[in-house]
Each structure stands twice: as C-alpha cells, then as structure tokens.
C-alpha positions as protocol buffer text, in pm:
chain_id: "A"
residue {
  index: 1
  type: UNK
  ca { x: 0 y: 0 z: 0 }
}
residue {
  index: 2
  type: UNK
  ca { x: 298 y: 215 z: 60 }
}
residue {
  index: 3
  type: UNK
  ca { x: 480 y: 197 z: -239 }
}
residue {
  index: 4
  type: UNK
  ca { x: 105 y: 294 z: -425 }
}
residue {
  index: 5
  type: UNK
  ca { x: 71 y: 616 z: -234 }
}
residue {
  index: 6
  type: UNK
  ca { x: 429 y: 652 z: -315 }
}
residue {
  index: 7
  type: UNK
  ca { x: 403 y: 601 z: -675 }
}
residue {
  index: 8
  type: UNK
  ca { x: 108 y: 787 z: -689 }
}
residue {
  index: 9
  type: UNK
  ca { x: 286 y: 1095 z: -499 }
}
residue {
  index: 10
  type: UNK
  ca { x: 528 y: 1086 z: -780 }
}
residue {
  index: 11
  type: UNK
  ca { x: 273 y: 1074 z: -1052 }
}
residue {
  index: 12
  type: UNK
  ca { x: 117 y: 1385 z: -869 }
}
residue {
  index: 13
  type: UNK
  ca { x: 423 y: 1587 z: -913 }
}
residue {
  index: 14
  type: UNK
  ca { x: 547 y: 1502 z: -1213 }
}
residue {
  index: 15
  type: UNK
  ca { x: 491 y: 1368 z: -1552 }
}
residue {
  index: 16
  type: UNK
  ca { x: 442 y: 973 z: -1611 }
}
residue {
  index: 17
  type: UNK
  ca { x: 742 y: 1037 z: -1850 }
}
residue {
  index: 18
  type: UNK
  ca { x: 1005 y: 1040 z: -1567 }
}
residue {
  index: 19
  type: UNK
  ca { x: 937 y: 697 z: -1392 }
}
residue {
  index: 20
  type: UNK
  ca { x: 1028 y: 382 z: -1630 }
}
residue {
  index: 21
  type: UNK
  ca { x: 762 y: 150 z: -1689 }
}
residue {
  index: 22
  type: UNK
  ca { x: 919 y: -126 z: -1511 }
}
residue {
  index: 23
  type: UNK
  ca { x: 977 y: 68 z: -1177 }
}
residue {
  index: 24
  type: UNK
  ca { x: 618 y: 209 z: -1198 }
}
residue {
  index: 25
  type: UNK
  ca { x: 507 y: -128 z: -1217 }
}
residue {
  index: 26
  type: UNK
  ca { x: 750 y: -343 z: -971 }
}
residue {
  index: 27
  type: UNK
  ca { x: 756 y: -332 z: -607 }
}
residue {
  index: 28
  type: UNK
  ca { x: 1073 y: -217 z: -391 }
}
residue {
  index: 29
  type: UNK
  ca { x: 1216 y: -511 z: -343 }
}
residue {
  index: 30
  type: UNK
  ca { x: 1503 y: -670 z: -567 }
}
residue {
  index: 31
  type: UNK
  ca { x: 1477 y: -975 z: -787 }
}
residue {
  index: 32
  type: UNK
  ca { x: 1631 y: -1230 z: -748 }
}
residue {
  index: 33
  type: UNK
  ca { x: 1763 y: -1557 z: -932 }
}
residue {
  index: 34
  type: UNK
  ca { x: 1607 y: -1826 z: -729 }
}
residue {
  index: 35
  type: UNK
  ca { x: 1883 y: -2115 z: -915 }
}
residue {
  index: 36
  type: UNK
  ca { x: 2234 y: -2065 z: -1021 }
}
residue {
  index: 37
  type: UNK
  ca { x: 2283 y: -1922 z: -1367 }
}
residue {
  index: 38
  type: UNK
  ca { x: 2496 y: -2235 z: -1432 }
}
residue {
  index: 39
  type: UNK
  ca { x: 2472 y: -2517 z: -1228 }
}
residue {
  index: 40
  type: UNK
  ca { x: 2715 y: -2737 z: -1125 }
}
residue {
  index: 41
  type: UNK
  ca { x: 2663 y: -2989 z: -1329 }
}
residue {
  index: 42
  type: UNK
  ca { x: 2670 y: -2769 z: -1622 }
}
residue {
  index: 43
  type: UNK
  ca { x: 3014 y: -2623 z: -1522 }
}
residue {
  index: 44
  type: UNK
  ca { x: 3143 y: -2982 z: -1467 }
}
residue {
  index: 45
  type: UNK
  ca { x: 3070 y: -3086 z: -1842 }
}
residue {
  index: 46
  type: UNK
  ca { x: 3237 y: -2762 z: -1923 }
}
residue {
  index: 47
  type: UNK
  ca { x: 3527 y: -2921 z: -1736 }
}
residue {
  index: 48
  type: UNK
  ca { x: 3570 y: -3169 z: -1973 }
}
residue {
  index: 49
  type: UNK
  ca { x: 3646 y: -2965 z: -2269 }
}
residue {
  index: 50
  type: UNK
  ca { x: 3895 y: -2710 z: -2085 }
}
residue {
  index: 51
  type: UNK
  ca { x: 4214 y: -2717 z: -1876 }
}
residue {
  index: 52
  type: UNK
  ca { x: 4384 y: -2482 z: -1678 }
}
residue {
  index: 53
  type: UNK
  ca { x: 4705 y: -2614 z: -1781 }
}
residue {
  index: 54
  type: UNK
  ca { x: 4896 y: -2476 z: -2125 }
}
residue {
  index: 55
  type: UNK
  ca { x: 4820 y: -2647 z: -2420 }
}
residue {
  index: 56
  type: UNK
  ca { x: 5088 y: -2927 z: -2592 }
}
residue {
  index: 57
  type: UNK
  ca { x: 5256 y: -2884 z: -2876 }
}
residue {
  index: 58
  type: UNK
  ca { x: 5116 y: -3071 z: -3169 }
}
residue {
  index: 59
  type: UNK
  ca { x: 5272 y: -3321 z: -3330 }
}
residue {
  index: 60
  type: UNK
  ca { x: 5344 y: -3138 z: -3624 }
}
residue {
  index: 61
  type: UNK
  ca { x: 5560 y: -2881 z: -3465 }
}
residue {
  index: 62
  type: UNK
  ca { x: 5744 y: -3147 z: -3285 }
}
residue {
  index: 63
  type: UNK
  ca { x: 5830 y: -3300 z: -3589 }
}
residue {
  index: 64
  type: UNK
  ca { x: 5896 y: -2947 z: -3740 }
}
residue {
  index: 65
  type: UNK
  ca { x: 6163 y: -2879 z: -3467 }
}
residue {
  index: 66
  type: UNK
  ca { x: 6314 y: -3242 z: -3451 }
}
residue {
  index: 67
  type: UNK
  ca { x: 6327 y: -3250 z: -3801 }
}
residue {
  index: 68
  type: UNK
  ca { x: 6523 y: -2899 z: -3797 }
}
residue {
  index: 69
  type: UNK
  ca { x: 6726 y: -3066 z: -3594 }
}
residue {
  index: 70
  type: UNK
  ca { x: 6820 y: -3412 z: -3682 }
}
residue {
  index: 71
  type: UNK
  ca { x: 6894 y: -3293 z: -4049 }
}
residue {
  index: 72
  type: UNK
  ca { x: 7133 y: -2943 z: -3985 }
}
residue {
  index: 73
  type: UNK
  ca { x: 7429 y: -2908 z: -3826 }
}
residue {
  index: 74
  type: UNK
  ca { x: 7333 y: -2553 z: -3664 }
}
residue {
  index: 75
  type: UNK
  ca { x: 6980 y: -2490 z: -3615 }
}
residue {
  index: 76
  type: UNK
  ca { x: 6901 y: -2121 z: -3456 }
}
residue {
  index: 77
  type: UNK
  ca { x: 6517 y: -2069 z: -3384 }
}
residue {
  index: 78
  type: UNK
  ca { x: 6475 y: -1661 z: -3387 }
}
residue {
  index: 79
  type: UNK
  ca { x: 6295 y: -1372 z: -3453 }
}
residue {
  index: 80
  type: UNK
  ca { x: 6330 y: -1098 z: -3722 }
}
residue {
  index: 81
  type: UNK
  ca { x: 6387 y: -813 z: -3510 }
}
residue {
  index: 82
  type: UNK
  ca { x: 6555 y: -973 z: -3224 }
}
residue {
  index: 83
  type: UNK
  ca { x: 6931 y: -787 z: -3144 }
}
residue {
  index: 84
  type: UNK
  ca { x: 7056 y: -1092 z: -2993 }
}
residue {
  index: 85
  type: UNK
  ca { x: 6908 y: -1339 z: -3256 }
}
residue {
  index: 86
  type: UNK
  ca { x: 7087 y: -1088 z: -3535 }
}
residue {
  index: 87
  type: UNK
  ca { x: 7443 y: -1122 z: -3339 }
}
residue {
  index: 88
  type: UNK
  ca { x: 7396 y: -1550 z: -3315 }
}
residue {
  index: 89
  type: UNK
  ca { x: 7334 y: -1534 z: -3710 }
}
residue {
  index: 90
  type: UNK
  ca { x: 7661 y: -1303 z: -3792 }
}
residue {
  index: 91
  type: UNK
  ca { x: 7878 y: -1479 z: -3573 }
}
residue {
  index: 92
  type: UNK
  ca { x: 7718 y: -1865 z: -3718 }
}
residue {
  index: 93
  type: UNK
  ca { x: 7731 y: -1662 z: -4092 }
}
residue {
  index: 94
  type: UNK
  ca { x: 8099 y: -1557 z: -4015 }
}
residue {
  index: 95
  type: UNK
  ca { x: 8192 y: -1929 z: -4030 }
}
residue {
  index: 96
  type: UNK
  ca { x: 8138 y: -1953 z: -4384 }
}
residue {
  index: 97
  type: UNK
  ca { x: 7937 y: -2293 z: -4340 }
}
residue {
  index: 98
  type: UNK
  ca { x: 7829 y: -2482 z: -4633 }
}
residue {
  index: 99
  type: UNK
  ca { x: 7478 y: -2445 z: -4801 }
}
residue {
  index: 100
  type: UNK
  ca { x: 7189 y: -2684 z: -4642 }
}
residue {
  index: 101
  type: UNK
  ca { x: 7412 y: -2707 z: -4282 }
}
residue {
  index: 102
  type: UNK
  ca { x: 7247 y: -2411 z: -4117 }
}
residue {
  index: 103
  type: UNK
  ca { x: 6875 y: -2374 z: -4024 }
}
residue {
  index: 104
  type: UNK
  ca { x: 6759 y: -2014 z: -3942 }
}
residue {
  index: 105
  type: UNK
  ca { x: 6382 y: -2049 z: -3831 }
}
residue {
  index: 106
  type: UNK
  ca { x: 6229 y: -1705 z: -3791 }
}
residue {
  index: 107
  type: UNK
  ca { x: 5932 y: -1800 z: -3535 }
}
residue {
  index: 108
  type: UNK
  ca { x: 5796 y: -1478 z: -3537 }
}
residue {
  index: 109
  type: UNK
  ca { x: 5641 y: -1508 z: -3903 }
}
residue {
  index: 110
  type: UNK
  ca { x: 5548 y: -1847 z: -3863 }
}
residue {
  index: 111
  type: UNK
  ca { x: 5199 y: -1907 z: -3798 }
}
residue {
  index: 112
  type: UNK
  ca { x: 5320 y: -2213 z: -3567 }
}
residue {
  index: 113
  type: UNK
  ca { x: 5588 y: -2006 z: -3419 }
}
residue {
  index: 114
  type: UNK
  ca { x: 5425 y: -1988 z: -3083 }
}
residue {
  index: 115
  type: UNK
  ca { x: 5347 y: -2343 z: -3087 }
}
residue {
  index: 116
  type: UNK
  ca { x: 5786 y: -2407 z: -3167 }
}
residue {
  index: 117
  type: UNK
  ca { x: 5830 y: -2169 z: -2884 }
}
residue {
  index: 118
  type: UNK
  ca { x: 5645 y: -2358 z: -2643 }
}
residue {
  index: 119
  type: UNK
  ca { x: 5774 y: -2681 z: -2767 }
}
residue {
  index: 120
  type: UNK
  ca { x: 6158 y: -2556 z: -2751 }
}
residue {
  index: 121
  type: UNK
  ca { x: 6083 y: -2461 z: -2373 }
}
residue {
  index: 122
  type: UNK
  ca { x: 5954 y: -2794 z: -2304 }
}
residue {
  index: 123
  type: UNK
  ca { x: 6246 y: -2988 z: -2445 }
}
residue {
  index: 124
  type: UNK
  ca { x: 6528 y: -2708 z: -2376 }
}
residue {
  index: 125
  type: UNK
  ca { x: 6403 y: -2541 z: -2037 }
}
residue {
  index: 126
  type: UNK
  ca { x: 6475 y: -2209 z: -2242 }
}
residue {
  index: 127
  type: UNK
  ca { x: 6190 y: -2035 z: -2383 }
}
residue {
  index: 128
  type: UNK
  ca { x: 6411 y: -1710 z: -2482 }
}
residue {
  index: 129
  type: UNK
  ca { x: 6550 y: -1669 z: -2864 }
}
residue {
  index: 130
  type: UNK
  ca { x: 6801 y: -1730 z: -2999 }
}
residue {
  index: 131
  type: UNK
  ca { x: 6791 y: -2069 z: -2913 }
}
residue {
  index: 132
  type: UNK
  ca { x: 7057 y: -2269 z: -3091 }
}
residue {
  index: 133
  type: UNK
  ca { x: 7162 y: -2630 z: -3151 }
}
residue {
  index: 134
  type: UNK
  ca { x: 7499 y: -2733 z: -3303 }
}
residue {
  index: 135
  type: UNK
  ca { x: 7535 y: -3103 z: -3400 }
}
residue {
  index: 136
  type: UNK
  ca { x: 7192 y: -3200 z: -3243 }
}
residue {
  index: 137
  type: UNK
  ca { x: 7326 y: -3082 z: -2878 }
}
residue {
  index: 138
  type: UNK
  ca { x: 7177 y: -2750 z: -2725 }
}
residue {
  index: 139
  type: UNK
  ca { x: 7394 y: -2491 z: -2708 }
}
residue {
  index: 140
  type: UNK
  ca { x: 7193 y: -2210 z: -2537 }
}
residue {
  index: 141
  type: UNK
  ca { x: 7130 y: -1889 z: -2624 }
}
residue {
  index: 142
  type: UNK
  ca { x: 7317 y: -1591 z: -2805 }
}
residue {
  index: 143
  type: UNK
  ca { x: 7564 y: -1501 z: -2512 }
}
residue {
  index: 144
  type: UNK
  ca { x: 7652 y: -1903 z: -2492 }
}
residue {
  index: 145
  type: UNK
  ca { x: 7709 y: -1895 z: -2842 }
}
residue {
  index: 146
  type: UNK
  ca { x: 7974 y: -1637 z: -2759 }
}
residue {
  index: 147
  type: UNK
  ca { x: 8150 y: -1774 z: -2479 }
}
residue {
  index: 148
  type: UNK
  ca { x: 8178 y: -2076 z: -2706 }
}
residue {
  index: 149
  type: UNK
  ca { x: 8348 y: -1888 z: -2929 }
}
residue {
  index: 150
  type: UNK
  ca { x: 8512 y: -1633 z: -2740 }
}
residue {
  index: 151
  type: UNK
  ca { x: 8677 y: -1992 z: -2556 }
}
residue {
  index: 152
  type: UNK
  ca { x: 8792 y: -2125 z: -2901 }
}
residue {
  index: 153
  type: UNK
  ca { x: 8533 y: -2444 z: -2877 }
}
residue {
  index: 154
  type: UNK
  ca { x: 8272 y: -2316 z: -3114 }
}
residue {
  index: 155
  type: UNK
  ca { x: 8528 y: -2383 z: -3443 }
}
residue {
  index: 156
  type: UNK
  ca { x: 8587 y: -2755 z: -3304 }
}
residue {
  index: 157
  type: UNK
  ca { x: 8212 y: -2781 z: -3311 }
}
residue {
  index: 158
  type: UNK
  ca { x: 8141 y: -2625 z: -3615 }
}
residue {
  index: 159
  type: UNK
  ca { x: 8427 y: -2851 z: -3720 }
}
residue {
  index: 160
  type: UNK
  ca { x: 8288 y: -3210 z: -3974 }
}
C-alpha cells in the first residue's frame, strides 16, 4: 500500500514520462535468481572440454623442430627483429658454413611459431631466442654462443 501512495505521490508531481515502466510497475524489493545461472553440473561438463594447464605442442611442430634438428648441423630458432638473434646469425654466418648445414627459423612469421616456442621450452628449459643447436646438442642462447666462441670451442664444433 505504501509503495502505491508513493508512486502515486510521484505521478502527482510530475509527468508519467520520468518513472520507467518497469519501476512504476514493480515493487521495492530486488529480484532475485532463485537457481544458479549455471549449475554445477553444467560447469562440470564444461570441465571436460577445458584445462587450466597450457596447451601441448602438436605433433606437427614437434616434428617441425626435430626435423630442424636431426637434419642441420646448426639450427638457430629466432625472430626478425631480435638484437641478440641478429648477433647468433653473424657470428654462425661468419663461419662460412656450407649451403643446407644451417637452419635459421624465424618463429615470429610463422603461424606455428608460438606453438615451436612452447615446444623448444619444453624440451630445452629455455623459452628465450636465440635458441641454438649445433650437432643435435643444445647450445643455449646468443651469449653461450659467444663464450663458445670467445673460448675457441665453437670452431671444433662447427668442425665435420
């Protein structure tokens, strides 16, 4: 009965115009939901479908990497504009290595590159680029590839 003498007040001094329909026509107390908007049961079959883990690599890019691998003898997984990744390639270019021996894969325009990335940090522990094998062995990244050399070792690797 209250809220009707209240409304009607309102009406009184002012125009119908001012009050929404739905207030003018609801009482003063709040709706509310009387079930869940998803039930548990719902968000358990939703369970089944997602993870809170990271996703695996697929086998494809596995194979891509392995492959890179197994069938170079320096292999340097990088980016385009990467400082570090540009210093790896001069100093593995400065070698004068035959054609076919050395792998550059640019990750960054790959459409799988964040997939490789992932994949490298799984089997390497190093997620960073450059990330460089020689002879199937991980070497590390850019400043490893220059202690290596820096130490004399990375010409007897580089060596057949």
């Amino acid at each position: 009965m209250a809220s009707f003498l209240l409304l009607r007040s309102l009406s009184a001094h002012s125009s119908t115009r001012s009050i929404p329909p739905r207030l003018a026509t609801t009482s003063s107390t709040s709706y509310h939901r009387s079930r869940p908007l998803y039930p548990a049961a719902n968000l358990a079959f939703f369970g089944l479908f997602a993870s809170s883990s990271k996703p695996t690599p697929s086998m494809a890019v596995k194979e891509i990497v392995e492959d890179a691998i197994a069938t170079h003898k320096v292999v340097i997984f990088s980016k385009t504009y990467c400082p570090y990744c540009k210093k790896a390639k001069a100093l593995i270019n400065s070698y004068e290595l035959p054609e076919g021996q050395v792998e550059i894969v640019e990750i960054d325009i790959r459409d799988d590159g964040n997939a490789i990335q992932e994949y490298l940090k799984e089997k390497t522990g190093q997620r960073t680029v450059p990330n460089i094998f020689i002879k199937q062995q991980h070497i590390g990244g850019s400043d490893d590839l220059a202690s290596l050399n820096s130490a004399g070792q990375l010409a007897r690797k580089l060596e057949d």
